[in-house]
XYZ file of N, CA and C in Angstrom:
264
model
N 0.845 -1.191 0.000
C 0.000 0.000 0.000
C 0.881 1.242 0.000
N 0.323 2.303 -0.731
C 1.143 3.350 -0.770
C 0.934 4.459 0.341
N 1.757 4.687 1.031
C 2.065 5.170 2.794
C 1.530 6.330 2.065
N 1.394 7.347 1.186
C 1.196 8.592 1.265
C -0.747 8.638 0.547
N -1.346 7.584 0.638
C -2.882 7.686 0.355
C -3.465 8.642 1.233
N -3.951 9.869 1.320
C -4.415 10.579 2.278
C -6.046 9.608 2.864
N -6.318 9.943 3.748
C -7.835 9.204 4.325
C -8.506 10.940 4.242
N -9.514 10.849 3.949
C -10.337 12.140 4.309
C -11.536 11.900 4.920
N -11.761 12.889 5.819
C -12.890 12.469 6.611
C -14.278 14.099 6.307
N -15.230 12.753 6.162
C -16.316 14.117 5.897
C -17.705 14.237 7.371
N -17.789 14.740 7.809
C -18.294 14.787 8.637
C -19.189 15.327 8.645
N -20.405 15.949 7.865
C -21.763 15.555 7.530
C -22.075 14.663 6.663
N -21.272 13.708 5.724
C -21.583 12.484 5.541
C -21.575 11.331 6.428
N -20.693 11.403 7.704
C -20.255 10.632 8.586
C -19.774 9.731 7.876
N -18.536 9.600 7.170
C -17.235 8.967 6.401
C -15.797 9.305 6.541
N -15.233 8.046 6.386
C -13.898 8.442 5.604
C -13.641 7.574 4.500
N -13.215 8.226 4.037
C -12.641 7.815 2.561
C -11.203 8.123 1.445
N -11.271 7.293 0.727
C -9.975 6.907 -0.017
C -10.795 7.070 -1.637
N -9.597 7.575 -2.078
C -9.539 7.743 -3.340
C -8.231 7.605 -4.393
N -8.713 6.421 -4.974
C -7.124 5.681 -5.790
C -7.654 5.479 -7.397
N -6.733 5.975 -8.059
C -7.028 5.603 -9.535
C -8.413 5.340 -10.135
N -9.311 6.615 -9.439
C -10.811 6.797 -9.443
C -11.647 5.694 -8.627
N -10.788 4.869 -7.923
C -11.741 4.093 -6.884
C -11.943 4.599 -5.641
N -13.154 4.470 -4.723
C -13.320 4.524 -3.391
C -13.425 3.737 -2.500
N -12.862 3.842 -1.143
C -13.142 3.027 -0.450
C -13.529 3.576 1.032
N -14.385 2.976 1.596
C -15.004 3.876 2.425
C -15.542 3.156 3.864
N -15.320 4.423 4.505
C -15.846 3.698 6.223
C -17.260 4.813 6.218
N -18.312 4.071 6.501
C -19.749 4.759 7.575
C -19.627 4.889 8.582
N -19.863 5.398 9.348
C -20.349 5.587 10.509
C -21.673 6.424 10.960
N -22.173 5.976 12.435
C -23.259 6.640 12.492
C -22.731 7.352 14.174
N -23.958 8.776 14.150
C -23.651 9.141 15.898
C -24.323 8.714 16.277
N -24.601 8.008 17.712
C -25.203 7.476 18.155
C -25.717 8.209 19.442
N -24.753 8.479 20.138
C -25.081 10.128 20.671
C -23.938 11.064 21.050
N -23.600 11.727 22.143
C -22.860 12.909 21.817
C -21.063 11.685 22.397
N -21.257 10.822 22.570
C -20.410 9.931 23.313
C -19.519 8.787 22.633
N -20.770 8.491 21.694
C -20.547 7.396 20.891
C -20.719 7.025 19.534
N -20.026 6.463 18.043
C -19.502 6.433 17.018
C -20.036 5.117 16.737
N -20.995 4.507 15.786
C -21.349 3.314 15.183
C -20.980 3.464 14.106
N -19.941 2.522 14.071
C -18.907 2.414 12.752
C -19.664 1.316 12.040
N -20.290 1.446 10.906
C -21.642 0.256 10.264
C -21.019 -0.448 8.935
N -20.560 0.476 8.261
C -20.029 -0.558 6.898
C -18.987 0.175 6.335
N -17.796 -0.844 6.157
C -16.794 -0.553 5.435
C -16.840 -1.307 4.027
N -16.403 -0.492 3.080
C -16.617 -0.947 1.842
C -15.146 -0.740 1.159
N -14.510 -1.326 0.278
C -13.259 -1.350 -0.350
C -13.726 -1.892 -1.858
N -13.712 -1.203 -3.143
C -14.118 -2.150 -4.132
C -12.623 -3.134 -4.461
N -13.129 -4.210 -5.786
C -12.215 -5.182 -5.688
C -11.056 -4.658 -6.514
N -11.049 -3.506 -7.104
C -9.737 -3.021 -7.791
C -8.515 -2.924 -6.558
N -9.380 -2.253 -5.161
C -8.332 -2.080 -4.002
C -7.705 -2.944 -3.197
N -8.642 -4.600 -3.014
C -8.173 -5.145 -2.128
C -7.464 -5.484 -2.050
N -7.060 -5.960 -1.156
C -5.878 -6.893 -0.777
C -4.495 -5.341 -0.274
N -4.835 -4.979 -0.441
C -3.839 -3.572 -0.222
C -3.478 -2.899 1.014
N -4.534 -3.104 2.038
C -4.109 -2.257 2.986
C -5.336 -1.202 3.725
N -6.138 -0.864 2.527
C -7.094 0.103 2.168
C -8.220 0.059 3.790
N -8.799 -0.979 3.745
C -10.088 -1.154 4.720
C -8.666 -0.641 6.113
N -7.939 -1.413 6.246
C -6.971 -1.120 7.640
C -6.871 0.089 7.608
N -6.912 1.098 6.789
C -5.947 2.505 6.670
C -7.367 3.570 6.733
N -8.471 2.762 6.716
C -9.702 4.060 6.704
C -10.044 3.284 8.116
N -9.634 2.148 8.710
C -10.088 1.781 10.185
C -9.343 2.095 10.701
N -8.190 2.596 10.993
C -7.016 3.220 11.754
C -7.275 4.585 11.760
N -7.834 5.442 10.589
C -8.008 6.681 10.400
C -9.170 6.878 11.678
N -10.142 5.831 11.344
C -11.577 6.241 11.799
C -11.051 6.005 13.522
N -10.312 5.478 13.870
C -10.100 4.862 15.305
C -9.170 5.909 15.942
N -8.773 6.938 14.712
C -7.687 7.538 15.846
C -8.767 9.179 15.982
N -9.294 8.900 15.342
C -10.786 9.934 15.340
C -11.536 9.910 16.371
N -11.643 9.019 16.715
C -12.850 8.076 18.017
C -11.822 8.732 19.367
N -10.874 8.219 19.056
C -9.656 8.630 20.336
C -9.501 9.619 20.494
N -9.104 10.581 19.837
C -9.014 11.670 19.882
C -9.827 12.738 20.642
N -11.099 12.026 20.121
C -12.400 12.917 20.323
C -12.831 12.342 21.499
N -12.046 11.377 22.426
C -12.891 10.741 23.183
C -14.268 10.327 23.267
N -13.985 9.048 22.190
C -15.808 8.228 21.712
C -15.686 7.375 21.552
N -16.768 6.205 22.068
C -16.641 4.707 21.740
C -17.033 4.438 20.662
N -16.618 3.555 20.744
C -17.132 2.788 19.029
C -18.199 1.443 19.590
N -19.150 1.665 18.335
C -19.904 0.275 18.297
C -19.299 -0.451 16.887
N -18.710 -2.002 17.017
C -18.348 -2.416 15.806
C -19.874 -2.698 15.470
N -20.539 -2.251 14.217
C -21.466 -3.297 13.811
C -21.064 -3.836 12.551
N -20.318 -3.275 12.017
C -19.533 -4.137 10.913
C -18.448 -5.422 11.077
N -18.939 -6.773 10.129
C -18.112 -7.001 10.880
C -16.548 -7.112 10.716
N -16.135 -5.889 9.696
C -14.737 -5.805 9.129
C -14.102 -4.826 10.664
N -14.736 -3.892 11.019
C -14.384 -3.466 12.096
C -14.756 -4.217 13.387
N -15.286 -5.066 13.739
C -15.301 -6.081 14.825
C -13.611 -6.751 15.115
N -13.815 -7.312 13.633
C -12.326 -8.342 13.417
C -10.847 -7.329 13.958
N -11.195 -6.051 13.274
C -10.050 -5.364 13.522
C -9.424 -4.980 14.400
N -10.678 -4.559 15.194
C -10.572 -3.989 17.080
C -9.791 -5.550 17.909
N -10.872 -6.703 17.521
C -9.905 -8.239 17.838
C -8.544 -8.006 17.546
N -8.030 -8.176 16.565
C -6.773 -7.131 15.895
C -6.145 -6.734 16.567
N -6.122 -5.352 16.865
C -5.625 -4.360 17.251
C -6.151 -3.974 18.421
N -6.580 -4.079 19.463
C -7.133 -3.654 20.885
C -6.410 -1.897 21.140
N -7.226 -1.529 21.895
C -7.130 -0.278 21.844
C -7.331 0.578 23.001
């Protein structure tokens, strides 16, 4: 994966996202309330996988959560696996 992919985060879409050689790949999330972050579906199309991509918009989205002091609900279950993963 190429270390310099920026992640951008939009925050009245409640996303982040990637943009590579006109593909997207993308994290949802929902607020749940002023506390807490339901991270719902990550999507990567198949031009990206295998790359890095889903890890690099779940690392983005997790250091967001931290930052801001907010839990996460995995309901996805690409972000379930990851948090298993990576504990935090």
């Amino acid at each position: 994966m190429n270390e310099s992919v920026q992640v951008e985060h939009n925050l009245q879409k409640q996303c982040f996202s990637v943009l590579i050689d006109g593909y997207q790949g993308l994290l949802e999330y929902r607020t749940v309330d002023e506390q807490t972050l339901d991270f719902h579906h990550t999507f990567v199309p198949d031009e990206l996988r295998g790359k890095g991509i889903a890890a690099l918009l779940a690392k983005a989205a997790f250091a967001y959560a931290k930052d801001h002091q907010l839990k996460v609900i995995p309901s996805c279950s690409y972000i379930a696996t990851y948090m298993q993963r990576h504990p935090q």
